[in-house]
């Protein structure tokens, strides 16, 4: 009996070791899954490293996709339709993550601090996720606060000098259209365009009408962040579109900057992304903290855009109106904003964020 226990223990150790080895060496970068944590003195002392390491193995263990897919299928059969904080409905996947009101208040305080030290005009767009627009598909017990309420509260907390633009009601009215992906929490290019029409008028320009664009379906096999979390095979893949305007201004240069100051040639659309594991990289390519776009528009107007993933497919619509657009992704920054640019060089600044992005640490380097 003792020998049997020793053999069982030995086999268990072999299994766990093999699983750990495969997990470590099979790891691929994915925006929705936890990255392998960096060892620092701080995270070793406060014990956060062990928690980060645990999250890494939970998110990336070998065979994860198959296990999660089977789990999602079984739960859908049992009418228990929530997998990894994603609700599985008949037509789409919807996140049931929530953003704390404290987080939005902290974000508002940092933005208010920014505008107090800024000489130009600041505009703010808080974009609901698909869960906010299609909240009627979700069980009512899941949320004590709706995304609409979170956005309204955020806008109330922002300084009165900030010009708030309502994206929620625009998108809610158009919810029967293909404005959000079925497998992702973000808006589609068409969803971004629908909000662009209002935003660009607030910024002082006439929008280009949608019928002026040629729409190219670059792929019909996009599986977004909610699919990655559930591996729900019955979720229908999505379209990724490229919108081109025949009378478009020319992109003279599009340059990305990393935190070390290295520069990279960029494109508004990186077509090779559709052959990668990160198809959403189609929009502006690999995310960097700072991108500068110069166009052939001769009005000498400059715009600073500060945003997140929702910004990536929104920016191309703006290039018809400005000589220069600077795009900042705070989540990628490892040094203060002023190390990249002087905001006062831009007479207009547009903050555009998904309401789900406004967490405690996204604006660490905006102060």
Coordinates of C-alpha atoms in Angstrom, one line a residue:
X1 CA 0.0 0.0 0.0
X2 CA 2.8 2.4 0.9
X3 CA 4.6 1.6 -2.3
X4 CA 1.3 2.3 -4.2
X5 CA 1.1 5.7 -2.5
X6 CA 4.7 6.5 -3.4
X7 CA 4.1 5.6 -7.0
X8 CA 0.9 7.7 -7.1
X9 CA 2.7 10.7 -5.5
X10 CA 5.6 10.3 -8.0
X11 CA 3.2 10.2 -11.0
X12 CA 1.4 13.3 -9.7
X13 CA 4.7 15.2 -9.3
X14 CA 5.6 14.2 -12.9
X15 CA 2.2 15.3 -14.2
X16 CA 2.3 18.7 -12.4
X17 CA 5.9 19.3 -13.5
X18 CA 5.1 18.4 -17.2
X19 CA 2.0 20.6 -17.1
X20 CA 4.1 23.5 -15.7
X21 CA 6.9 23.0 -18.3
X22 CA 4.4 23.0 -21.1
X23 CA 2.6 26.0 -19.8
X24 CA 5.7 28.0 -19.5
X25 CA 7.1 27.1 -23.0
X26 CA 3.8 27.2 -24.9
X27 CA 2.9 30.7 -23.6
X28 CA 1.9 33.1 -26.4
X29 CA 1.1 36.7 -26.0
X30 CA -2.6 37.5 -25.9
X31 CA -4.2 40.8 -24.8
X32 CA -6.9 38.9 -22.8
X33 CA -4.6 36.6 -20.8
X34 CA -2.1 37.3 -18.0
X35 CA 1.5 37.8 -19.0
X36 CA 4.4 36.1 -17.2
X37 CA 5.2 38.4 -14.3
X38 CA 8.4 40.3 -14.0
X39 CA 10.3 39.7 -10.8
X40 CA 11.0 42.9 -8.9
X41 CA 12.0 43.6 -5.3
X42 CA 8.7 45.3 -4.6
X43 CA 6.5 42.4 -5.8
X44 CA 8.6 39.9 -3.9
X45 CA 8.4 41.8 -0.7
X46 CA 4.6 42.4 -0.8
X47 CA 3.9 38.9 -2.0
X48 CA 2.2 40.1 -5.2
X49 CA 4.6 38.1 -7.3
X50 CA 3.2 34.8 -6.2
X51 CA -0.4 36.0 -7.0
X52 CA 0.7 37.2 -10.4
X53 CA 2.5 33.9 -11.1
X54 CA -0.6 32.0 -10.0
X55 CA -2.8 34.1 -12.4
X56 CA -0.3 33.4 -15.2
X57 CA -0.6 29.6 -14.8
X58 CA -4.4 29.7 -14.4
X59 CA -4.7 31.7 -17.6
X60 CA -2.1 29.9 -19.7
X61 CA -1.9 26.2 -18.5
X62 CA -1.3 23.7 -21.3
X63 CA -4.6 22.6 -22.8
X64 CA -6.4 25.6 -21.3
X65 CA -8.4 26.4 -24.5
X66 CA -9.8 22.9 -24.7
X67 CA -10.8 22.8 -21.0
X68 CA -12.4 26.2 -21.2
X69 CA -14.3 25.3 -24.4
X70 CA -15.7 22.1 -22.9
X71 CA -16.6 24.0 -19.7
X72 CA -18.4 26.7 -21.7
X73 CA -20.4 24.0 -23.6
X74 CA -21.4 22.1 -20.5
X75 CA -22.5 25.3 -18.8
X76 CA -24.6 26.4 -21.8
X77 CA -26.3 23.1 -21.7
X78 CA -27.1 23.5 -18.0
X79 CA -28.3 27.1 -18.6
X80 CA -25.5 28.3 -16.4
X81 CA -24.3 30.7 -19.0
X82 CA -21.4 32.5 -17.4
X83 CA -17.8 31.4 -18.1
X84 CA -14.8 33.4 -16.9
X85 CA -17.0 36.5 -16.3
X86 CA -18.5 36.3 -19.8
X87 CA -22.2 35.8 -20.4
X88 CA -23.0 33.4 -23.3
X89 CA -26.2 34.6 -25.0
X90 CA -27.8 33.2 -28.2
X91 CA -26.4 36.0 -30.4
X92 CA -23.3 37.3 -28.7
X93 CA -20.8 37.1 -25.8
X94 CA -21.1 39.8 -23.2
X95 CA -18.6 40.6 -20.4
X96 CA -20.0 40.8 -16.8
X97 CA -16.9 42.5 -15.5
X98 CA -17.6 45.7 -13.5
X99 CA -15.6 48.9 -13.0
X100 CA -15.8 50.3 -9.5
X101 CA -17.2 53.8 -9.0
X102 CA -14.0 54.5 -7.0
X103 CA -11.9 53.8 -10.1
X104 CA -13.9 56.2 -12.3
X105 CA -13.7 58.9 -9.6
X106 CA -9.9 58.4 -9.5
X107 CA -9.7 58.7 -13.3
X108 CA -11.9 61.9 -13.2
X109 CA -9.5 63.4 -10.6
X110 CA -6.5 62.8 -12.8
X111 CA -8.3 64.2 -15.9
X112 CA -9.4 67.3 -14.0
X113 CA -5.8 67.8 -12.9
X114 CA -4.7 67.5 -16.6
X115 CA -7.2 70.1 -17.8
X116 CA -6.2 72.6 -15.1
X117 CA -2.7 72.6 -16.5
X118 CA -3.7 72.5 -20.2
X119 CA -4.1 75.6 -22.4
X120 CA -6.3 74.1 -25.1
X121 CA -9.8 72.6 -25.2
X122 CA -10.4 69.1 -23.9
X123 CA -13.1 66.8 -25.1
X124 CA -14.1 63.5 -23.4
X125 CA -15.9 60.5 -24.9
X126 CA -16.7 57.5 -22.5
X127 CA -17.7 54.6 -24.7
X128 CA -19.9 51.8 -23.3
X129 CA -18.9 48.2 -23.9
X130 CA -21.2 45.8 -25.7
X131 CA -22.6 44.8 -22.3
X132 CA -23.7 48.4 -21.7
X133 CA -25.5 48.7 -25.0
X134 CA -27.0 45.2 -24.9
X135 CA -27.6 45.1 -21.2
X136 CA -31.2 43.9 -21.8
X137 CA -29.7 40.5 -22.8
X138 CA -28.1 40.1 -19.3
X139 CA -29.8 38.9 -16.2
X140 CA -30.8 41.9 -14.1
X141 CA -29.2 40.5 -10.9
X142 CA -25.7 40.8 -12.4
X143 CA -25.2 44.5 -12.0
X144 CA -26.1 47.0 -9.2
X145 CA -24.9 49.9 -11.4
X146 CA -25.3 50.1 -15.2
X147 CA -22.7 51.4 -17.6
X148 CA -25.0 54.3 -18.4
X149 CA -25.0 55.2 -14.7
X150 CA -21.2 54.9 -14.5
X151 CA -20.8 57.2 -17.5
X152 CA -23.2 59.7 -16.2
X153 CA -21.5 59.7 -12.8
X154 CA -18.1 60.1 -14.5
X155 CA -19.3 63.1 -16.5
X156 CA -20.7 64.7 -13.4
X157 CA -17.2 64.4 -11.7
X158 CA -15.4 65.9 -14.7
X159 CA -14.5 69.6 -14.6
X160 CA -17.1 71.9 -16.2
X161 CA -14.6 73.1 -18.7
X162 CA -14.3 69.6 -20.3
X163 CA -16.7 69.1 -23.2
X164 CA -18.4 65.7 -22.7
X165 CA -19.7 63.9 -25.7
X166 CA -22.5 61.4 -25.4
X167 CA -21.6 58.1 -27.1
X168 CA -24.0 55.9 -25.2
X169 CA -27.2 57.2 -26.6
X170 CA -25.8 57.3 -30.1
X171 CA -24.9 53.6 -29.9
X172 CA -28.0 52.5 -28.1
X173 CA -30.2 54.0 -30.8
X174 CA -28.2 52.1 -33.4
X175 CA -28.0 48.8 -31.5
X176 CA -29.8 46.9 -34.3
X177 CA -26.8 47.6 -36.5
X178 CA -23.4 45.9 -36.6
X179 CA -21.8 48.4 -34.2
X180 CA -20.2 45.8 -31.7
X181 CA -18.5 42.6 -32.3
X182 CA -20.3 39.4 -31.2
X183 CA -17.1 37.9 -29.7
X184 CA -15.5 41.1 -28.3
X185 CA -16.5 43.8 -25.9
X186 CA -15.3 46.6 -28.3
X187 CA -17.1 48.5 -31.1
X188 CA -16.7 47.7 -34.8
X189 CA -15.4 50.2 -37.3
X190 CA -19.0 51.1 -38.1
X191 CA -19.7 51.7 -34.4
X192 CA -16.7 54.0 -34.2
X193 CA -17.8 55.8 -37.4
X194 CA -21.3 56.5 -35.9
X195 CA -19.7 58.2 -32.9
X196 CA -17.1 60.0 -35.1
X197 CA -19.9 61.8 -36.9
X198 CA -20.9 63.6 -33.6
X199 CA -17.4 64.0 -32.3
X200 CA -15.9 65.6 -35.4
X201 CA -18.8 68.2 -35.4
X202 CA -18.0 69.0 -31.8
X203 CA -14.4 69.5 -32.8
X204 CA -15.5 72.0 -35.5
X205 CA -15.6 70.0 -38.8
X206 CA -18.2 68.4 -41.1
X207 CA -18.1 64.6 -41.0
X208 CA -17.4 62.6 -44.1
X209 CA -20.6 60.6 -44.9
X210 CA -20.4 56.8 -44.7
X211 CA -21.4 56.3 -48.3
X212 CA -18.1 58.1 -49.3
X213 CA -16.1 55.2 -47.9
X214 CA -15.2 51.9 -49.6
X215 CA -15.6 49.1 -47.0
X216 CA -13.3 46.2 -47.3
X217 CA -14.0 43.1 -45.2
X218 CA -10.4 42.2 -44.5
X219 CA -11.3 39.0 -42.6
X220 CA -14.5 37.3 -41.4
X221 CA -12.7 35.1 -38.9
X222 CA -12.0 37.5 -36.0
X223 CA -12.4 35.9 -32.6
X224 CA -12.2 38.6 -30.0
X225 CA -11.3 39.0 -26.3
X226 CA -14.6 37.4 -25.0
X227 CA -14.1 34.4 -27.3
X228 CA -10.6 33.9 -25.9
X229 CA -12.0 33.9 -22.4
X230 CA -14.7 31.3 -23.1
X231 CA -13.5 29.4 -26.1
X232 CA -17.2 29.0 -26.9
X233 CA -17.1 27.3 -30.3
X234 CA -20.6 28.2 -31.2
X235 CA -19.8 31.9 -31.1
X236 CA -19.9 33.3 -34.7
X237 CA -16.6 34.9 -35.7
X238 CA -16.6 38.6 -36.6
X239 CA -15.7 40.9 -39.5
X240 CA -12.8 43.3 -39.4
X241 CA -13.2 46.2 -41.8
X242 CA -10.9 48.7 -43.5
X243 CA -12.6 51.9 -44.5
X244 CA -11.0 53.9 -47.3
X245 CA -12.1 57.3 -48.7
X246 CA -11.4 58.0 -52.4
X247 CA -10.8 61.7 -51.7
X248 CA -8.8 60.9 -48.6
X249 CA -5.9 63.1 -47.5
X250 CA -2.5 61.5 -47.9
X251 CA -0.7 60.0 -44.9
X252 CA 2.8 61.7 -45.1
X253 CA 4.2 59.9 -42.1
X254 CA 3.0 57.6 -39.3
X255 CA 5.7 57.1 -36.6
X256 CA 5.5 55.1 -33.4
X257 CA 7.6 55.7 -30.3
X258 CA 8.4 53.2 -27.6
X259 CA 9.3 54.0 -24.0
X260 CA 13.0 54.0 -24.8
X261 CA 12.6 56.6 -27.6
X262 CA 13.0 54.1 -30.4
X263 CA 10.9 55.0 -33.5
X264 CA 9.0 52.6 -35.8
X265 CA 7.3 53.2 -39.1
X266 CA 3.6 52.6 -38.7
X267 CA 0.5 52.3 -40.9
X268 CA -3.1 53.2 -40.1
X269 CA -3.9 49.6 -41.1
X270 CA -1.4 46.7 -40.6
X271 CA -2.9 44.1 -43.0
X272 CA -0.5 41.3 -42.0
X273 CA -2.2 41.3 -38.6
X274 CA -5.0 39.1 -39.9
X275 CA -2.5 36.3 -40.2
X276 CA -1.4 36.6 -36.6
X277 CA -2.9 35.7 -33.2
X278 CA -3.7 39.3 -32.6
X279 CA -6.0 40.3 -35.5
X280 CA -7.1 43.5 -33.8
X281 CA -3.5 44.8 -34.4
X282 CA -4.9 45.5 -37.9
X283 CA -5.8 49.0 -36.5
X284 CA -2.6 51.1 -36.0
X285 CA -0.4 47.9 -35.6
X286 CA 1.3 46.9 -32.4
X287 CA 0.4 49.2 -29.7
X288 CA 3.0 51.7 -28.6
X289 CA 2.8 54.5 -26.0
X290 CA 2.9 57.3 -28.7
X291 CA 2.1 57.6 -32.4
X292 CA 2.5 60.8 -34.5
X293 CA 0.5 61.0 -37.8
X294 CA 1.2 63.7 -40.3
X295 CA -1.2 64.2 -43.2
X296 CA -1.5 66.3 -46.4
X297 CA -4.3 68.4 -44.9
X298 CA -3.1 72.0 -45.1
X299 CA -5.0 73.6 -42.3
X300 CA -2.2 73.4 -39.7
X301 CA -4.6 72.0 -37.1
X302 CA -3.2 69.6 -34.6
X303 CA -5.1 67.1 -32.4
X304 CA -3.9 65.1 -29.4
X305 CA -5.9 61.9 -28.8
X306 CA -5.5 60.0 -25.6
X307 CA -7.2 56.6 -25.5
X308 CA -7.3 52.8 -25.5
X309 CA -8.3 50.0 -27.8
X310 CA -11.5 51.9 -28.8
X311 CA -9.3 54.6 -30.2
X312 CA -7.4 52.4 -32.6
X313 CA -10.1 52.0 -35.2
X314 CA -11.4 55.5 -34.5
X315 CA -8.3 57.5 -35.5
X316 CA -8.4 56.8 -39.2
X317 CA -11.6 58.8 -39.5
X318 CA -9.9 61.8 -38.0
X319 CA -7.1 62.0 -40.6
X320 CA -9.3 63.8 -43.1
X321 CA -9.5 66.9 -40.8
X322 CA -6.1 67.5 -39.2
X323 CA -2.5 68.2 -40.4
X324 CA -1.2 66.3 -37.4
X325 CA -2.7 63.8 -34.9
X326 CA -0.7 62.6 -31.9
X327 CA -2.1 59.4 -30.3
X328 CA -1.2 58.4 -26.8
X329 CA -2.0 55.1 -25.1
X330 CA -1.5 55.6 -21.4
X331 CA -1.7 51.9 -20.6
X332 CA 1.6 51.4 -22.6
X333 CA 3.4 54.3 -20.9
X334 CA 6.4 53.7 -18.6
X335 CA 7.3 57.4 -18.3
X336 CA 5.4 60.6 -17.9
X337 CA 3.4 62.1 -20.8
X338 CA 5.7 65.2 -21.1
X339 CA 8.6 62.9 -22.0
X340 CA 6.8 62.2 -25.2
X341 CA 5.1 65.5 -26.1
X342 CA 4.0 68.9 -24.7
X343 CA 0.2 68.8 -24.7
X344 CA 0.1 72.6 -25.0
X345 CA 1.4 72.2 -28.6
X346 CA -2.1 70.9 -29.4
X347 CA -5.1 73.2 -29.3
X348 CA -7.5 70.4 -28.9
X349 CA -7.2 67.2 -26.9
X350 CA -9.7 64.3 -27.2
X351 CA -9.9 61.6 -24.5
X352 CA -11.6 58.5 -25.8
X353 CA -11.9 55.5 -23.5
X354 CA -14.1 52.4 -23.1
X355 CA -15.8 52.8 -19.7
X356 CA -14.2 49.4 -18.8
X357 CA -10.7 50.8 -19.2
X358 CA -11.0 53.4 -16.5
X359 CA -9.2 51.4 -13.7
X360 CA -7.0 52.6 -10.9
X361 CA -3.7 52.5 -12.7
X362 CA -4.3 53.4 -16.4
X363 CA -3.4 57.0 -15.8
X364 CA -0.3 56.4 -13.7
X365 CA 1.9 58.5 -16.0
X366 CA -0.6 61.2 -16.8
X367 CA 0.0 63.2 -13.6

